[in-house]
DNA sequence: TATGAATGAGAATTCATTCAT
DNA sequence: AATGAATGAATTCTCATTCAT
C-alpha cells in the first residue's frame, strides 16, 4: 500500500520526464545536470532517485516518453479520415502540411531531443535499438498510406519513398534546429511545390 | 620570438584540431575530455592551452577546420567540369551520387560532428553564425549549379530547391548516424530514382 | 496513552535490535543503512524513529541487548553445577569446551558484533564504558570460578589469569572472524592441551 | 619522463598511505572521508586520485603498506640473535616482552587498523586472502623459533602452540583497543608468569 | 501509531585549467 | 616551448532524518 497512489506516481514520473526532456533538449544530455532537472520538476534531488536510478536511466526512459508523445502527435495527423479518398500525392501533401505546421518554437524542444537521441544512439547500442524501432514505425506510417491508396506501388518502392520523405522532413528539422527558425513562408511554399512534384512520382509509378 | 616556426605551429594546430574532431565526434563535445584530445594528438596537456584558451575555443575553432576540409571535399565533387554540359537534372544526380559515395564508415566521423555542431549551434549564437555561413555556402553551390544551367530558373525557386536538396541529404545523413549504416544498395537505387524525378522538376520549371 | 501495550512495544524493540544486530554484524555499523534494518525487522522506516532517535542510538542500545543475550548464553555455560566439585583446571577446561562449541557459523554474527563494538568503543567513550562493564563481568565470572575452588589463589593472580584466559578466547575469535572458520579439529585438540597446561598453573599456584 | 621522479612518487604514495592508515584507524574505513585523508596528507583532493583509483583501492593498498611496516617491526624483534641459545621458553618470553613493549599509545593506531582489516576481511574475500597470508607469516615466525630450538617438537604441536600464542597476543591487543590502555604493570607481570608457564609446556613436550 | 515519500547535507569522483619546473 | 603534476569547483548519487497523511 504505497503512500501515494500508483497513478499519482505515474503522473509525477511523467512530470519529471517532461522536465528532463526540456532540460536535455535545452542543454544537451551530458551538459545537463540532475540539479537542473529537479529544479524544473520542482522536486528535491533525492526524490528523483526514487524514480530513476541514474541520470542515464532518465535519458533512456525519456526515449519511451518522447515516443509516446510523438505517437500521439502523429495520431492527430493521421486521423484525418479524408486522406484515403484523395489522390495519394494529395494525401501526402496534407500530411506534409500538418507536419510543417508543428514546427513552432515550442516544438524546437522536440526536434532537438530527437537529434540528441540520434547522436547518442550512434554511441549507445541500447539506445540505437530503441531509435530504430521508432524510425521503423514512422516509415511504416507513410508506407501504409501509400499502400492503402488506389494506386498499386511496389512495396520496396513504397519503402524507399517513405525513407526519402522522412529524410526531407528530418533534414528540414535539422535546419530548424541549427538556424533556430524554419525557412520563411515564401520559401516553404516553393519547397512544398517541389514536394508535391515528388509525391506525384508515386501517382505515375503504378506497379 | 617563438621557439618553433609559425608554420610548424600552424601545422600542429591542425594536428590538434584533427584529433579534436575525431574525439568530439566519437564521444560528443561535452563527454570528450582534454585528456582524450591530447592523447590522440600526442602532445602534453599543458601544451594544448598555448594553442587554445579553453575547451570551448577548440570546439569553435574546429568549425573552421571542419569547414575547410568539407570545402576541399566539395571541391573535389564540383571539379567535374562536364556537369555544365549535362541536363541540369543529370548534373544534380551526378553530384548526388558523389555525395552518397562519401558515406563510408570513415565519414561517419564527419557526419556526426556536423550534427554535433548543429545541436550546439542551437544553444550558442556565435556557433550558429558560423554554421549559417557554412549552410549558405552549401546552398549556393547548388544554386550556382542551377543558375549556370541552360534552363532559367527563378532564383527563389533555385534557393528553395537547393534547400530541399540538402534537406534530403542531411536527413539521410541523420539516418546514417543513428543507424550506423546507410540504407542498402537496392533501396538507395530506388531513392535515387525518386531524387531523379525530383530534379526533373527543374527541367520543367523554366522561368 | 500508547496505542500498543508497553510489553508489545518492548517486544518489538527487541525485534528491531535483533535485526540491527544482524545487519550491523553483516555489514558493519557505518555501511549498514536504516533501510537494511527496517527491511529485516519488517517495519516501516518512520516507525523505527519512534523507538530510537538515531542510528547511533540503535547501535548504543544494541550493546545492552547483546550483553543480555551473551549473559544468557554464559549462564547456560555456568549452570553446570558440577564445576565446583572438579579440580579447578578441569572446571576451566569444561568451560573452555563449551565456549569453543559455540563457535558455529551462526555465531560468527555474534563474534563480529563484539569486535565492531570494541573498535567503535575506542572512538566513543560512552560505548567504551559500556564495554568495560561487560568485560569486567566476563573477567569476574572466571575469577569467581577460581576463587570458589578449593585452591586459594591470590586475587590479583586470579584476575591476571582471567584476563589471559579471555585474551586467548578473544584472539581465537578474531581468527574465527578474519578467516571465517575456526582452526580445524586436530589443531583445536592440541590447543586444548596447551590450555589445559596453562590452567594447571593455577593448581600449583596455591597462595 | 615523469615530471616528478619515480622515487618521489613512491615516497609520496607512502605519505598518503600513512595518512590513510591514521585516518582509517582513527575513524574506521567507512566513516573516514577522502577529505580527511588528503587534509592529513596535505595534498589536494584531485591528486589522490592520480595515486589510487578509489577509496577502496587505498584501503586495499594499505594492507600491503601495513604489512611492510609490521614486517619491519617484527624483524627488529627477531634479530635478537641470542634467542637461539636460550631455552625455548625463555626465547619466547623475550619475544613476548618485546611485543608487549610495542603497545604504546602511538601503536594503538596499528592495533586498530589490524582489527579494521580483520573485520572487513570477513566481508571481503580479496582482503581475506591478504590477511590470511599475513597471519600465516606470523604463525610461521613462532613455529620457526620453536623448530630451531634444541627441543624437538612435533610440527603440528608447534603450529597449535603458535596459534595460541598469537591468540593471546591478539586478545590482549583487543583489550588494548577497547580499553584504550593495556592492563597495568602489575597485572602484566602476572600475565607474564602465566605465559612463562605456558611456554614451559614446550620444554616438556619433547617429541 | 504507522507509513513511506520527501528532503538535503555530505561523500566520492572527475576534469578543465593552472603552474612550477 | 613543453611537461604533466596539482588544484578545486562541480557533479552524481546516497542515506539519515523528517513530515504529511
XYZ file of N, CA, C and O in Angstrom, chain C residues 10-158:
596
model
N 7.999 -3.269 23.902
C 9.300 -3.831 24.300
C 9.679 -4.986 23.396
O 10.815 -5.109 22.958
N 8.671 -5.811 23.177
C 8.882 -6.956 22.297
C 9.384 -6.507 20.921
O 10.346 -7.035 20.376
N 8.728 -5.466 20.412
C 9.139 -5.008 19.090
C 10.513 -4.353 19.103
O 11.268 -4.451 18.170
N 10.786 -3.679 20.200
C 12.102 -3.052 20.307
C 13.187 -4.121 20.197
O 14.188 -3.947 19.506
N 12.929 -5.250 20.859
C 13.897 -6.342 20.784
C 14.003 -6.877 19.349
O 15.085 -7.218 18.881
N 12.871 -6.933 18.712
C 12.848 -7.383 17.321
C 13.750 -6.497 16.456
O 14.542 -6.973 15.641
N 13.599 -5.200 16.672
C 14.416 -4.257 15.893
C 15.886 -4.434 16.238
O 16.750 -4.449 15.361
N 16.146 -4.585 17.527
C 17.547 -4.724 17.940
C 18.153 -5.997 17.363
O 19.310 -6.006 16.931
N 17.372 -7.046 17.328
C 17.879 -8.289 16.729
C 18.203 -8.065 15.246
O 19.247 -8.482 14.748
N 17.304 -7.371 14.570
C 17.556 -7.062 13.158
C 18.812 -6.223 13.024
O 19.666 -6.476 12.164
N 18.938 -5.226 13.885
C 20.105 -4.342 13.835
C 21.372 -5.133 14.090
O 22.391 -4.936 13.423
N 21.287 -6.044 15.049
C 22.465 -6.861 15.359
C 22.922 -7.603 14.108
O 24.107 -7.594 13.754
N 21.978 -8.205 13.438
C 22.339 -8.970 12.249
C 22.903 -8.070 11.159
O 23.933 -8.361 10.548
N 22.231 -6.961 10.953
C 22.657 -6.072 9.872
C 24.018 -5.446 10.187
O 24.917 -5.441 9.345
N 24.175 -4.926 11.377
C 25.450 -4.307 11.738
C 26.580 -5.330 11.678
O 27.707 -5.013 11.278
N 26.266 -6.534 12.083
C 27.314 -7.547 12.066
C 27.692 -7.918 10.636
O 28.864 -8.065 10.310
N 26.683 -8.041 9.796
C 26.970 -8.444 8.420
C 27.669 -7.357 7.620
O 28.504 -7.631 6.770
N 27.302 -6.121 7.894
C 27.709 -5.039 7.011
C 28.643 -4.038 7.673
O 29.287 -3.259 6.989
N 28.678 -4.061 8.982
C 29.437 -3.033 9.673
C 28.553 -1.851 10.008
O 27.677 -1.500 9.215
N 28.803 -1.236 11.134
C 27.922 -0.171 11.608
C 27.744 0.940 10.589
O 26.624 1.322 10.241
N 28.837 1.447 10.090
C 28.760 2.612 9.209
C 28.145 2.271 7.869
O 27.324 3.015 7.341
N 28.514 1.133 7.314
C 27.989 0.752 5.993
C 26.519 0.375 6.044
O 25.804 0.517 5.051
N 26.093 -0.151 7.164
C 24.705 -0.582 7.260
C 23.777 0.620 7.144
O 24.105 1.717 7.592
N 22.625 0.413 6.552
C 21.669 1.515 6.417
C 20.417 1.227 7.243
O 20.096 0.077 7.527
N 19.758 2.281 7.572
C 18.484 2.150 8.281
C 17.517 1.318 7.451
O 16.756 0.512 7.980
N 17.567 1.506 6.160
C 16.727 0.709 5.268
C 16.969 -0.786 5.450
O 16.025 -1.578 5.472
N 18.231 -1.166 5.539
C 18.555 -2.579 5.761
C 17.864 -3.087 7.027
O 17.276 -4.170 7.046
N 17.945 -2.285 8.058
C 17.406 -2.721 9.346
C 15.885 -2.825 9.311
O 15.319 -3.834 9.709
N 15.237 -1.779 8.813
C 13.768 -1.822 8.829
C 13.254 -2.934 7.924
O 12.240 -3.558 8.194
N 13.980 -3.197 6.850
C 13.555 -4.277 5.969
C 13.641 -5.606 6.718
O 12.715 -6.411 6.686
N 14.760 -5.792 7.408
C 14.928 -7.053 8.143
C 13.932 -7.140 9.306
O 13.431 -8.229 9.611
N 13.617 -6.012 9.918
C 12.688 -6.029 11.051
C 11.235 -5.994 10.580
O 10.314 -6.108 11.390
N 11.074 -5.818 9.277
C 9.725 -5.830 8.715
C 8.849 -4.694 9.247
O 7.666 -4.883 9.489
N 9.442 -3.564 9.436
C 8.661 -2.409 9.859
C 8.957 -1.257 8.909
O 9.783 -1.384 8.016
N 8.264 -0.176 9.104
C 8.469 0.948 8.194
C 9.589 1.845 8.702
O 9.948 1.837 9.868
N 10.100 2.615 7.769
C 11.239 3.462 8.089
C 10.872 4.481 9.165
O 11.680 4.779 10.044
N 9.694 5.008 9.063
C 9.298 6.023 10.029
C 9.199 5.467 11.437
O 9.578 6.116 12.418
N 8.717 4.244 11.510
C 8.445 3.666 12.822
C 9.697 3.516 13.683
O 9.661 3.714 14.900
N 10.777 3.183 13.047
C 11.991 2.910 13.827
C 12.408 4.141 14.616
O 12.997 4.036 15.685
N 12.054 5.316 14.074
C 12.437 6.543 14.770
C 11.524 6.856 15.963
O 11.756 7.811 16.682
N 10.498 6.067 16.145
C 9.727 6.227 17.378
C 10.311 5.348 18.481
O 9.950 5.487 19.645
N 11.213 4.451 18.080
C 11.862 3.590 19.070
C 13.260 4.087 19.417
O 13.721 3.959 20.535
N 13.926 4.656 18.435
C 15.300 5.131 18.618
C 15.404 6.478 17.938
O 14.847 6.662 16.862
N 16.153 7.370 18.547
C 16.149 8.679 17.921
C 17.227 8.854 16.848
O 17.232 9.875 16.153
N 18.089 7.880 16.715
C 19.084 7.969 15.647
C 19.741 6.618 15.438
O 19.594 5.702 16.251
N 20.445 6.524 14.366
C 21.178 5.296 14.069
C 22.158 5.005 15.205
O 22.327 3.855 15.613
N 22.790 6.037 15.685
C 23.770 5.830 16.734
C 23.113 5.252 17.985
O 23.676 4.387 18.651
N 21.918 5.745 18.279
C 21.247 5.245 19.465
C 20.920 3.757 19.326
O 20.991 2.994 20.295
N 20.539 3.370 18.144
C 20.292 1.941 17.924
C 21.548 1.159 18.279
O 21.504 0.159 18.991
N 22.645 1.646 17.766
C 23.916 0.954 17.986
C 24.233 0.855 19.479
O 24.617 -0.204 19.989
N 24.034 1.981 20.163
C 24.349 2.009 21.590
C 23.405 1.101 22.379
O 23.829 0.336 23.255
N 22.130 1.187 22.049
C 21.163 0.317 22.726
C 21.445 -1.153 22.421
O 21.147 -2.043 23.217
N 22.000 -1.358 21.262
C 22.287 -2.734 20.853
C 23.279 -3.390 21.804
O 23.211 -4.602 22.044
N 24.183 -2.587 22.341
C 25.187 -3.148 23.255
C 24.491 -3.860 24.408
O 24.806 -5.005 24.736
N 23.510 -3.178 24.966
C 22.794 -3.742 26.093
C 22.106 -5.049 25.683
O 22.206 -6.076 26.377
N 21.414 -4.997 24.576
C 20.714 -6.184 24.077
C 21.700 -7.343 23.889
O 21.462 -8.463 24.312
N 22.807 -7.009 23.282
C 23.834 -8.014 23.012
C 24.369 -8.590 24.328
O 24.606 -9.795 24.449
N 24.549 -7.710 25.314
C 25.048 -8.178 26.606
C 24.054 -9.129 27.265
O 24.447 -10.143 27.831
N 22.780 -8.796 27.179
C 21.762 -9.684 27.746
C 21.847 -11.070 27.133
O 21.856 -12.087 27.821
N 21.868 -11.072 25.811
C 21.925 -12.360 25.099
C 23.184 -13.120 25.524
O 23.131 -14.315 25.813
N 24.288 -12.415 25.558
C 25.546 -13.061 25.934
C 25.438 -13.625 27.331
O 25.870 -14.753 27.605
N 24.878 -12.815 28.222
C 24.757 -13.258 29.606
C 23.956 -14.555 29.664
O 24.324 -15.506 30.337
N 22.860 -14.567 28.924
C 22.022 -15.761 28.896
C 22.850 -16.959 28.422
O 22.836 -18.020 29.039
N 23.588 -16.750 27.372
C 24.446 -17.810 26.862
C 25.422 -18.271 27.941
O 25.619 -19.461 28.163
N 26.032 -17.288 28.601
C 27.024 -17.633 29.615
C 26.389 -18.376 30.785
O 27.000 -19.278 31.353
N 25.174 -17.964 31.101
C 24.503 -18.643 32.191
C 24.353 -20.123 31.850
O 24.599 -21.000 32.664
N 23.956 -20.351 30.627
C 23.847 -21.739 30.189
C 25.162 -22.476 30.402
O 25.187 -23.636 30.805
N 26.234 -21.781 30.130
C 27.536 -22.408 30.329
C 27.775 -22.705 31.812
O 28.189 -23.797 32.187
N 27.480 -21.689 32.630
C 27.860 -21.787 34.035
C 26.932 -22.650 34.878
O 27.263 -23.003 35.998
N 25.781 -22.941 34.350
C 24.829 -23.692 35.160
C 25.284 -25.125 35.409
O 24.643 -25.860 36.146
N 26.363 -25.466 34.768
C 26.898 -26.807 35.031
C 27.344 -26.866 36.499
O 28.414 -26.409 36.869
N 26.462 -27.421 37.296
C 26.650 -27.309 38.745
C 27.844 -28.112 39.279
O 28.336 -27.871 40.379
N 28.303 -29.026 38.471
C 29.380 -29.882 38.967
C 30.736 -29.190 38.950
O 31.690 -29.674 39.540
N 30.767 -28.073 38.205
C 32.069 -27.429 38.043
C 32.830 -27.311 39.355
O 34.021 -27.577 39.432
N 32.105 -26.943 40.368
C 32.789 -26.631 41.622
C 33.423 -27.846 42.286
O 34.358 -27.716 43.064
N 32.882 -28.985 41.966
C 33.417 -30.166 42.616
C 34.670 -30.694 41.929
O 35.366 -31.553 42.446
N 34.921 -30.174 40.728
C 36.080 -30.662 39.989
C 37.332 -29.928 40.419
O 37.287 -28.897 41.074
N 38.431 -30.439 39.936
C 39.664 -29.687 40.080
C 39.492 -28.396 39.291
O 38.794 -28.392 38.260
N 40.109 -27.354 39.738
C 39.938 -26.047 39.091
C 40.265 -26.109 37.600
O 39.499 -25.638 36.751
N 41.399 -26.702 37.304
C 41.807 -26.753 35.896
C 40.794 -27.514 35.059
O 40.516 -27.161 33.917
N 40.231 -28.516 35.631
C 39.219 -29.271 34.883
C 37.973 -28.431 34.640
O 37.398 -28.431 33.546
N 37.584 -27.714 35.668
C 36.424 -26.848 35.521
C 36.642 -25.818 34.422
O 35.762 -25.582 33.585
N 37.822 -25.239 34.408
C 38.106 -24.228 33.380
C 38.092 -24.840 31.977
O 37.645 -24.215 31.018
N 38.559 -26.054 31.897
C 38.583 -26.717 30.588
C 37.173 -27.006 30.089
O 36.884 -26.877 28.896
N 36.333 -27.422 31.024
C 34.946 -27.685 30.640
C 34.300 -26.411 30.096
O 33.627 -26.403 29.067
N 34.576 -25.334 30.812
C 34.068 -24.044 30.348
C 34.623 -23.719 28.961
O 33.897 -23.287 28.060
N 35.898 -23.949 28.819
C 36.545 -23.668 27.527
C 35.862 -24.469 26.420
O 35.535 -23.937 25.355
N 35.655 -25.720 26.679
C 34.991 -26.553 25.677
C 33.636 -25.996 25.275
O 33.310 -25.930 24.090
N 32.886 -25.588 26.288
C 31.534 -25.145 25.930
C 31.577 -23.828 25.167
O 30.750 -23.585 24.290
N 32.560 -22.993 25.454
C 32.698 -21.753 24.670
C 33.082 -22.071 23.227
O 32.475 -21.564 22.277
N 34.045 -22.937 23.097
C 34.503 -23.286 21.754
C 33.368 -23.907 20.946
O 33.245 -23.671 19.734
N 32.547 -24.663 21.611
C 31.432 -25.288 20.900
C 30.429 -24.279 20.349
O 29.652 -24.584 19.453
N 30.444 -23.090 20.943
C 29.541 -22.043 20.443
C 29.965 -21.490 19.092
O 29.172 -20.851 18.415
N 31.241 -21.691 18.754
C 31.729 -21.028 17.546
C 31.263 -21.710 16.275
O 32.042 -22.289 15.529
N 30.012 -21.611 16.043
C 29.459 -22.133 14.801
C 29.225 -20.956 13.882
O 29.299 -19.799 14.308
N 28.908 -21.244 12.672
C 28.778 -20.136 11.723
C 27.653 -19.175 12.113
O 27.723 -17.992 11.808
N 26.611 -19.696 12.795
C 25.569 -18.751 13.226
C 26.131 -17.738 14.217
O 25.671 -16.612 14.320
N 27.121 -18.165 14.957
C 27.643 -17.275 15.979
C 28.716 -16.324 15.479
O 29.185 -15.470 16.218
N 29.087 -16.498 14.215
C 30.019 -15.548 13.612
C 29.451 -14.138 13.766
O 30.156 -13.168 14.005
N 28.137 -14.072 13.601
C 27.390 -12.841 13.791
C 27.729 -12.195 15.129
O 28.010 -10.993 15.208
N 27.675 -13.000 16.142
C 27.947 -12.524 17.488
C 29.393 -12.111 17.665
O 29.697 -11.107 18.300
N 30.249 -12.908 17.097
C 31.672 -12.622 17.214
C 31.994 -11.281 16.567
O 32.701 -10.437 17.124
N 31.405 -11.074 15.385
C 31.716 -9.847 14.671
C 31.204 -8.618 15.379
O 31.868 -7.583 15.429
N 30.016 -8.702 15.907
C 29.451 -7.505 16.528
C 30.288 -7.113 17.745
O 30.471 -5.921 18.032
N 30.826 -8.106 18.404
C 31.672 -7.803 19.564
C 32.881 -6.961 19.150
O 33.206 -5.950 19.775
N 33.520 -7.392 18.067
C 34.680 -6.630 17.615
C 34.258 -5.295 17.038
O 34.975 -4.305 17.151
N 33.104 -5.265 16.420
C 32.550 -3.993 15.941
C 32.422 -3.026 17.137
O 32.850 -1.871 17.073
N 31.892 -3.522 18.221
C 31.762 -2.712 19.437
C 33.127 -2.283 19.955
O 33.331 -1.134 20.320
N 34.026 -3.218 20.005
C 35.341 -2.877 20.547
C 36.021 -1.782 19.742
O 36.582 -0.843 20.274
N 35.959 -1.940 18.410
C 36.583 -0.918 17.577
C 35.910 0.430 17.797
O 36.571 1.451 17.968
N 34.601 0.429 17.772
C 33.895 1.687 17.965
C 34.166 2.270 19.339
O 34.265 3.491 19.515
N 34.279 1.395 20.319
C 34.445 1.900 21.681
C 35.776 2.626 21.829
O 35.947 3.457 22.723
N 36.686 2.311 20.936
C 37.966 3.001 21.016
C 37.833 4.435 20.520
O 38.738 5.245 20.654
N 36.675 4.753 19.932
C 36.449 6.126 19.449
C 35.323 6.806 20.199
O 35.088 7.996 20.027
N 34.599 6.042 20.976
C 33.392 6.559 21.596
C 33.389 6.230 23.096
O 33.127 5.093 23.486
N 33.696 7.231 23.908
C 33.862 6.996 25.349
C 32.630 6.370 25.996
O 32.772 5.490 26.854
N 31.448 6.812 25.566
C 30.226 6.273 26.143
C 30.173 4.767 25.922
O 29.916 3.971 26.843
N 30.414 4.391 24.689
C 30.432 2.971 24.344
C 31.536 2.251 25.122
O 31.363 1.127 25.595
N 32.658 2.942 25.253
C 33.786 2.316 25.954
C 33.396 1.915 27.376
O 33.721 0.827 27.844
N 32.666 2.793 28.043
C 32.242 2.482 29.403
C 31.390 1.220 29.428
O 31.583 0.319 30.234
N 30.428 1.178 28.508
C 29.560 0.011 28.425
C 30.369 -1.259 28.228
O 30.118 -2.294 28.860
N 31.333 -1.168 27.336
C 32.111 -2.368 27.018
C 33.021 -2.773 28.177
O 33.273 -3.960 28.402
N 33.509 -1.780 28.882
C 34.341 -2.091 30.051
C 33.533 -2.890 31.065
O 34.020 -3.871 31.647
N 32.295 -2.455 31.277
C 31.428 -3.175 32.216
C 31.270 -4.628 31.800
O 31.359 -5.546 32.607
N 30.991 -4.771 30.525
C 30.805 -6.131 30.016
C 32.076 -6.962 30.232
O 32.021 -8.121 30.699
N 33.205 -6.362 29.910
C 34.474 -7.077 30.067
C 34.680 -7.464 31.525
O 35.080 -8.594 31.843
N 34.400 -6.506 32.396
C 34.585 -6.772 33.815
C 33.756 -7.974 34.253
O 34.230 -8.869 34.959
N 32.510 -8.014 33.796
C 31.633 -9.123 34.167
C 32.218 -10.452 33.700
O 32.213 -11.449 34.442
N 32.719 -10.461 32.489
C 33.307 -11.698 31.978
C 34.494 -12.123 32.832
O 34.639 -13.292 33.210
N 35.340 -11.126 33.101
C 36.518 -11.425 33.920
C 36.087 -12.013 35.256
O 36.635 -13.011 35.734
N 35.106 -11.369 35.832
C 34.698 -11.803 37.170
C 34.111 -13.213 37.175
O 34.231 -13.935 38.160
N 33.497 -13.586 36.072
C 32.943 -14.942 36.058
C 34.049 -15.974 36.194
O 33.886 -16.995 36.872
N 35.166 -15.702 35.576
C 36.303 -16.633 35.723
C 36.924 -16.493 37.115
O 37.205 -17.485 37.800
N 37.112 -15.262 37.510
C 37.690 -15.044 38.845
C 36.885 -15.762 39.912
O 37.420 -16.390 40.818
N 35.574 -15.648 39.756
C 34.691 -16.294 40.721
C 34.931 -17.806 40.734
O 35.086 -18.427 41.785
N 34.971 -18.345 39.532
C 35.224 -19.780 39.401
C 36.507 -20.156 40.136
O 36.577 -21.153 40.870
N 37.539 -19.341 39.923
C 38.822 -19.610 40.561
C 38.711 -19.480 42.074
O 39.138 -20.355 42.835
N 38.097 -18.396 42.490
C 38.049 -18.133 43.926
C 37.160 -19.120 44.678
O 37.360 -19.360 45.862
N 36.185 -19.646 43.962
C 35.295 -20.603 44.618
C 35.892 -22.001 44.719
O 35.327 -22.882 45.360
N 36.998 -22.184 44.020
C 37.616 -23.504 44.046
C 38.268 -23.781 45.392
O 38.313 -22.932 46.291
N 38.776 -24.985 45.522
C 39.398 -25.374 46.791
C 40.744 -24.717 47.006
O 41.199 -24.520 48.115
N 41.349 -24.441 45.907
C 42.687 -23.865 45.980
C 42.581 -22.373 46.199
O 41.791 -21.690 45.573
N 43.394 -21.880 47.055
C 43.384 -20.444 47.317
C 44.383 -19.754 46.419
O 45.573 -19.999 46.484
N 43.857 -18.936 45.561
C 44.711 -18.192 44.646
C 44.646 -16.724 45.038
O 43.575 -16.229 45.390
N 45.774 -16.067 44.951
C 45.787 -14.628 45.229
C 44.842 -13.916 44.271
O 44.897 -14.181 43.060
N 43.992 -13.048 44.763
C 43.012 -12.381 43.882
C 43.642 -11.738 42.665
O 43.116 -11.841 41.563
N 44.753 -11.045 42.842
C 45.337 -10.364 41.698
C 45.834 -11.367 40.658
O 45.795 -11.104 39.458
N 46.284 -12.511 41.124
C 46.692 -13.543 40.169
C 45.463 -14.140 39.471
O 45.494 -14.424 38.278
N 44.411 -14.287 40.236
C 43.169 -14.765 39.621
C 42.711 -13.803 38.522
O 42.288 -14.213 37.445
